[in-house]
CSV table of C-alpha atoms and ligand atoms in Angstrom, one decimal:
chain,number,residue,atom,x,y,z
A,1,MET,CA,0.5,-8.0,-1.5
A,2,GLN,CA,3.2,-7.3,0.9
A,3,ILE,CA,3.0,-5.1,3.8
A,4,ASP,CA,5.3,-3.5,6.2
A,5,VAL,CA,5.1,-1.8,9.2
A,6,ILE,CA,7.6,0.4,10.6
A,7,THR,CA,7.4,0.9,13.9
A,8,ILE,CA,8.9,1.3,17.7
A,9,PHE,CA,6.4,-1.2,19.0
A,10,PRO,CA,6.0,-4.7,16.8
A,11,GLY,CA,4.7,-6.4,19.0
A,12,LEU,CA,1.6,-4.3,19.1
A,13,PHE,CA,0.4,-6.0,16.0
A,14,ASP,CA,1.0,-9.4,17.2
A,15,THR,CA,-2.4,-9.7,18.6
A,16,VAL,CA,-4.9,-7.8,16.3
A,17,LEU,CA,-3.5,-9.6,13.5
A,18,LYS,CA,-4.6,-13.0,14.9
A,19,TRP,CA,-7.9,-12.6,14.5
A,20,GLY,CA,-11.1,-12.7,12.0
A,21,VAL,CA,-10.6,-12.1,8.6
A,22,ILE,CA,-6.9,-10.7,7.9
A,23,SER,CA,-5.3,-13.5,10.0
A,24,ARG,CA,-7.1,-15.9,7.2
A,25,ALA,CA,-5.4,-13.5,4.5
A,26,ILE,CA,-2.0,-13.8,6.3
A,27,GLN,CA,-2.4,-17.6,6.5
A,28,ASN,CA,-3.6,-18.0,3.3
A,29,GLY,CA,-0.6,-16.4,2.0
A,30,ILE,CA,-2.6,-13.7,0.4
A,31,ILE,CA,-1.2,-10.9,2.6
A,32,ASP,CA,1.9,-11.0,3.9
A,33,PHE,CA,2.4,-8.5,6.7
A,34,LYS,CA,5.5,-7.6,8.6
A,35,ALA,CA,6.6,-5.5,11.6
A,36,VAL,CA,9.6,-3.9,11.3
A,37,ASP,CA,11.0,-2.7,14.3
A,38,LEU,CA,12.8,0.4,14.1
A,39,ARG,CA,15.5,-0.3,16.6
A,40,ASP,CA,17.1,-2.9,14.4
A,41,PHE,CA,18.4,0.1,12.6
A,42,THR,CA,19.7,2.3,14.7
A,43,ALA,CA,23.7,2.5,15.4
A,44,ASP,CA,23.8,3.0,18.9
A,45,ARG,CA,23.9,0.9,22.2
A,46,HIS,CA,20.7,2.3,23.8
A,47,ARG,CA,19.0,2.0,20.3
A,48,THR,CA,17.6,5.4,20.1
A,49,THR,CA,15.2,6.4,18.0
A,50,ASP,CA,14.3,10.1,19.1
A,51,ASP,CA,15.9,13.4,20.0
A,52,TYR,CA,15.0,16.5,21.3
A,53,PRO,CA,13.7,19.3,18.7
A,54,PHE,CA,16.2,21.6,17.1
A,55,GLY,CA,15.0,25.1,18.4
A,56,GLY,CA,13.8,23.9,21.6
A,57,GLY,CA,9.8,23.2,22.3
A,58,SER,CA,7.9,20.3,23.9
A,59,GLY,CA,8.0,16.5,22.9
A,60,LEU,CA,10.5,14.6,21.5
A,61,VAL,CA,10.7,14.1,17.3
A,62,MET,CA,11.9,10.4,15.7
A,63,LYS,CA,15.1,10.7,14.1
A,64,ALA,CA,15.9,10.7,10.2
A,65,GLU,CA,18.5,8.6,10.3
A,66,PRO,CA,16.9,4.6,11.3
A,67,LEU,CA,14.0,5.7,9.4
A,68,PHE,CA,16.0,5.8,6.3
A,69,GLU,CA,17.3,2.7,6.8
A,70,ALA,CA,14.3,1.0,7.4
A,71,VAL,CA,12.4,2.4,4.3
A,72,GLU,CA,15.8,1.9,2.6
A,73,SER,CA,16.5,-1.7,3.5
A,74,ILE,CA,12.9,-2.6,2.5
A,75,ARG,CA,13.3,-1.2,-0.9
A,76,ASN,CA,16.9,-2.8,-1.4
A,77,LEU,CA,15.5,-6.1,-0.2
A,78,ALA,CA,12.2,-6.0,-2.9
A,79,GLY,CA,12.7,-2.5,-5.0
A,80,ALA,CA,9.6,-0.8,-5.5
A,81,ALA,CA,7.4,0.6,-2.9
A,82,HIS,CA,4.6,2.8,-2.1
A,83,VAL,CA,5.9,4.6,1.5
A,84,VAL,CA,2.7,5.8,3.6
A,85,TYR,CA,3.4,8.3,6.9
A,86,THR,CA,0.5,7.9,9.2
A,87,SER,CA,-0.2,11.7,9.9
A,88,PRO,CA,-2.9,13.7,11.1
A,89,GLN,CA,-1.6,16.2,8.6
A,90,GLY,CA,-2.2,13.9,5.4
A,91,LYS,CA,-4.9,13.6,3.0
A,92,THR,CA,-8.3,11.8,4.6
A,93,PHE,CA,-8.1,7.8,4.0
A,94,ASP,CA,-11.3,6.6,3.1
A,95,ASN,CA,-12.8,3.4,1.1
A,96,GLU,CA,-11.6,5.2,-2.5
A,97,LYS,CA,-8.0,5.4,-1.3
A,98,ALA,CA,-8.4,1.9,0.4
A,99,LYS,CA,-9.4,0.3,-3.0
A,100,GLU,CA,-6.6,2.5,-4.5
A,101,LEU,CA,-4.0,1.1,-2.2
A,102,SER,CA,-4.8,-2.7,-2.6
A,103,LYS,CA,-3.4,-2.9,-5.8
A,104,LYS,CA,-0.6,-1.7,-5.1
A,105,GLU,CA,2.0,-4.8,-4.6
A,106,ARG,CA,3.9,-3.5,-1.5
A,107,LEU,CA,3.0,-0.9,1.1
A,108,VAL,CA,5.7,0.4,3.8
A,109,PHE,CA,3.6,2.3,6.8
A,110,ILE,CA,5.6,4.4,9.0
A,111,CYS,CA,4.3,5.2,12.1
A,112,GLY,CA,5.1,7.9,14.0
A,113,ARG,CA,5.7,8.5,17.5
A,114,TYR,CA,6.1,11.8,20.3
A,115,GLU,CA,5.8,14.7,17.7
A,116,GLY,CA,6.0,13.2,14.6
A,117,VAL,CA,9.1,12.5,12.3
A,118,ASP,CA,12.1,14.6,11.4
A,119,GLU,CA,10.5,16.5,8.2
A,120,ARG,CA,13.4,15.1,6.0
A,121,VAL,CA,12.0,11.7,6.6
A,122,MET,CA,9.2,13.0,4.0
A,123,SER,CA,11.9,12.9,1.2
A,124,VAL,CA,11.2,8.9,1.6
A,125,VAL,CA,7.6,9.4,1.8
A,126,ASP,CA,5.2,8.9,-1.4
A,127,GLU,CA,2.0,10.4,0.8
A,128,GLU,CA,0.7,11.6,4.5
A,129,LEU,CA,-2.6,9.6,5.3
A,130,THR,CA,-4.6,10.6,8.1
A,131,ILE,CA,-7.8,8.6,9.9
A,132,GLY,CA,-9.4,11.8,10.4
A,133,ASP,CA,-9.5,15.1,12.3
A,134,VAL,CA,-7.9,13.6,16.1
A,135,VAL,CA,-4.8,13.0,17.4
A,136,LEU,CA,-3.5,9.6,18.1
A,137,SER,CA,0.0,8.9,20.3
A,138,GLY,CA,1.3,6.7,17.5
A,139,GLY,CA,0.5,6.0,14.0
A,140,GLU,CA,-0.3,2.0,14.9
A,141,ILE,CA,-3.4,2.0,15.6
A,142,ALA,CA,-4.1,4.2,12.3
A,143,VAL,CA,-2.5,1.9,10.1
A,144,LEU,CA,-4.4,-1.3,11.7
A,145,LEU,CA,-7.5,0.6,10.6
A,146,MET,CA,-5.7,1.0,7.2
A,147,VAL,CA,-5.0,-2.1,6.5
A,148,GLU,CA,-8.1,-3.6,7.7
A,149,ALA,CA,-9.8,-1.4,5.0
A,150,ILE,CA,-7.3,-2.0,2.3
A,151,SER,CA,-7.0,-5.7,2.9
A,152,ARG,CA,-10.9,-5.9,2.1
A,153,PHE,CA,-10.3,-4.9,-1.8
A,154,VAL,CA,-7.3,-7.7,-2.0
A,155,PRO,CA,-8.5,-10.2,-4.4
A,156,GLY,CA,-9.2,-13.5,-2.4
A,157,VAL,CA,-9.4,-11.8,1.0
A,158,ILE,CA,-13.2,-11.8,1.3
A,159,GLY,CA,-14.6,-14.7,0.1
A,160,ASP,CA,-17.8,-13.1,-1.5
A,161,MET,CA,-16.8,-9.9,-3.4
A,162,ASP,CA,-20.6,-9.2,-3.5
A,163,SER,CA,-20.4,-8.5,0.2
A,164,VAL,CA,-18.0,-5.7,-0.3
A,165,ILE,CA,-20.0,-4.4,-3.1
A,166,ASN,CA,-22.9,-3.8,-0.8
A,167,ASP,CA,-20.7,-2.0,1.4
A,168,SER,CA,-21.0,1.2,2.7
A,169,PHE,CA,-19.4,3.6,0.5
A,170,TYR,CA,-18.5,1.3,-2.3
A,171,SER,CA,-21.6,2.6,-4.9
A,172,SER,CA,-21.6,6.2,-2.7
A,173,LEU,CA,-24.4,5.0,-0.5
A,174,LEU,CA,-24.7,3.5,2.9
A,175,ASP,CA,-25.7,0.1,3.5
A,176,TYR,CA,-29.3,-1.5,3.9
A,177,PRO,CA,-30.5,-3.2,7.1
A,178,HIS,CA,-29.8,-6.7,7.8
A,179,TYR,CA,-31.2,-9.0,10.1
A,180,THR,CA,-31.2,-12.7,10.8
A,181,ARG,CA,-33.1,-15.3,12.9
A,182,PRO,CA,-35.6,-15.0,14.5
A,183,ARG,CA,-38.3,-13.5,12.3
A,184,GLU,CA,-39.6,-11.8,15.3
A,185,PHE,CA,-37.8,-10.7,18.6
A,186,ARG,CA,-39.2,-8.8,21.3
A,187,GLY,CA,-41.8,-7.7,19.3
A,188,MET,CA,-39.8,-6.1,16.5
A,189,ARG,CA,-40.8,-8.1,13.3
A,190,VAL,CA,-38.5,-8.6,10.5
A,191,PRO,CA,-39.8,-6.5,7.4
A,192,GLU,CA,-42.1,-9.1,5.7
A,193,VAL,CA,-40.3,-8.5,1.8
A,194,LEU,CA,-37.5,-9.9,3.3
A,195,LEU,CA,-39.6,-13.5,4.0
A,196,SER,CA,-41.1,-13.5,0.6
A,197,GLY,CA,-38.3,-14.9,-2.0
A,198,ASP,CA,-39.2,-12.4,-4.5
A,199,HIS,CA,-35.6,-11.5,-5.5
A,200,GLU,CA,-36.4,-8.4,-7.4
A,201,ARG,CA,-38.7,-6.9,-4.6
A,202,ILE,CA,-36.2,-7.5,-1.9
A,203,GLU,CA,-33.2,-5.6,-4.2
A,204,VAL,CA,-35.7,-2.8,-4.9
A,205,PHE,CA,-36.8,-2.9,-0.7
A,206,ARG,CA,-33.0,-2.9,0.3
A,207,ARG,CA,-32.2,0.1,-2.6
A,208,LYS,CA,-34.7,2.2,-1.2
A,209,GLU,CA,-33.4,2.0,2.6
A,210,SER,CA,-30.0,2.6,1.3
A,211,LEU,CA,-31.2,5.7,-0.1
A,212,ALA,CA,-33.4,6.9,2.3
A,213,ARG,CA,-30.3,6.2,5.1
A,214,THR,CA,-28.0,8.1,2.7
A,215,MET,CA,-30.3,10.7,2.4
A,216,GLU,CA,-30.6,11.5,5.8
A,217,ARG,CA,-27.2,10.4,7.7
A,218,ARG,CA,-24.6,11.4,4.5
A,219,PRO,CA,-26.4,14.3,2.0
A,220,ASP,CA,-23.0,14.6,0.8
A,221,LEU,CA,-22.6,11.4,-0.4
A,222,PHE,CA,-26.0,11.2,-1.9
A,223,LEU,CA,-25.7,13.8,-4.2
A,224,ASN,CA,-22.7,12.0,-5.8
A,225,HIS,CA,-24.6,9.0,-6.5
A,226,GLU,CA,-25.4,8.0,-9.8
A,227,PHE,CA,-28.9,6.2,-10.2
A,228,ASP,CA,-29.8,3.2,-11.6
A,229,GLN,CA,-32.9,1.1,-12.8
A,230,TYR,CA,-33.0,-0.4,-9.0
A,231,ASP,CA,-32.6,3.3,-7.6
A,232,LYS,CA,-35.7,4.6,-9.7
A,233,LYS,CA,-37.9,1.9,-8.3
A,234,ALA,CA,-36.8,2.1,-5.4
A,235,ILE,CA,-37.5,5.8,-5.3
A,236,LEU,CA,-41.0,5.4,-6.2
A,237,LEU,CA,-41.5,2.9,-3.5
A,238,LEU,CA,-39.7,5.6,-1.1
A,239,PHE,CA,-42.6,8.1,-2.0
A,240,LYS,CA,-45.6,6.1,-2.4
A,241,GLU,CA,-44.5,5.0,1.2
A,242,LEU,CA,-44.2,8.7,2.4
A,243,LYS,CA,-47.6,9.6,0.3
A,244,ASP,CA,-49.2,6.6,2.9
A,245,CYS,CA,-47.8,8.1,5.6
A,246,ALA,CA,-49.2,11.2,5.0
A,247,LYS,CA,-52.9,10.4,4.7
B,301,SAM,C1,1.2,12.9,18.7
B,301,SAM,S1,0.8,12.2,17.5
B,301,SAM,C2,2.1,13.8,16.5
B,301,SAM,C3,1.1,14.9,16.1
B,301,SAM,C4,2.0,15.9,15.1
B,301,SAM,N1,3.0,16.6,16.6
B,301,SAM,C5,0.7,17.0,14.9
B,301,SAM,O1,0.1,17.5,15.3
B,301,SAM,O2,0.3,16.8,13.6
B,301,SAM,C6,2.0,11.1,17.4
B,301,SAM,C7,1.9,10.5,15.7
B,301,SAM,O3,1.0,9.4,15.8
B,301,SAM,C8,0.5,9.5,14.3
B,301,SAM,N2,-1.1,10.2,14.1
B,301,SAM,C9,-1.6,11.0,15.4
B,301,SAM,N3,-2.6,11.4,14.7
B,301,SAM,C10,-3.2,10.5,13.7
B,301,SAM,C11,-4.1,10.6,12.4
B,301,SAM,N4,-5.2,11.4,12.8
B,301,SAM,N5,-3.9,9.7,11.5
B,301,SAM,C12,-3.0,8.9,11.3
B,301,SAM,N6,-1.9,9.0,12.4
B,301,SAM,C13,-1.9,9.9,13.3
B,301,SAM,C14,1.5,10.0,13.5
B,301,SAM,O4,2.0,9.0,12.8
B,301,SAM,C15,1.8,10.9,14.6
B,301,SAM,O5,3.5,11.0,14.2
């Protein structure tokens, strides 16, 4: 997968992408990431990427010409590309969107700054995506968030695909709680069932925890969940525990 990010701050990506899962994916050639300096597509000696808004008012607007030039140069080099403009006015980016975008061969992100981009840039944009109802000063952090989430679904990026499947949201449930050594820490013990070696019981216990958390914290997700055989066993276990508590 090729990812190009058009930004006035290409250096901002250097440090973050040097670490963790994403850095390995880049090193192993699974993801080809490039921060494209928007100023390389300006024609004046000051390398201007913004200007005052027509009609007056506060702030600056990112100029259309360099953004068009940048997108067109990427498209000319590599053909079809899916262009995303990071914007608080877009559709909310979520796990489903990350999964969908992970299937694209070539993604281009445009990072806005100031008041955003000249509206005419929307004619080269395939979709606008927001990370939520907050306003950032620029699209770079939003892109990093999206790239990290998208890359988790690109085959080969996460060694063990099971860990992705069990993550929150993948199956409309939140993840179950995790424990590691020691078995007991400051009086808090790891649930006995996790030490039992009984895989079926462990699976049912984990599903019960996932269901209970999702019901409590995200009833909206819970209502969309499609139940399977483990869910049925897990719900029985949950009812049994609730009954025992009520005694
Ligand atoms: C200060 S914001 C502009 C906000 C714009 N005037 C508005 O109210 O819709 C500057 C840039 O940051 C990025 N940005 C801000 N909030 C964002 C969000 N929630 N999700 C994705 N990108 C965002 C966008 O690229 C935007 O063009």
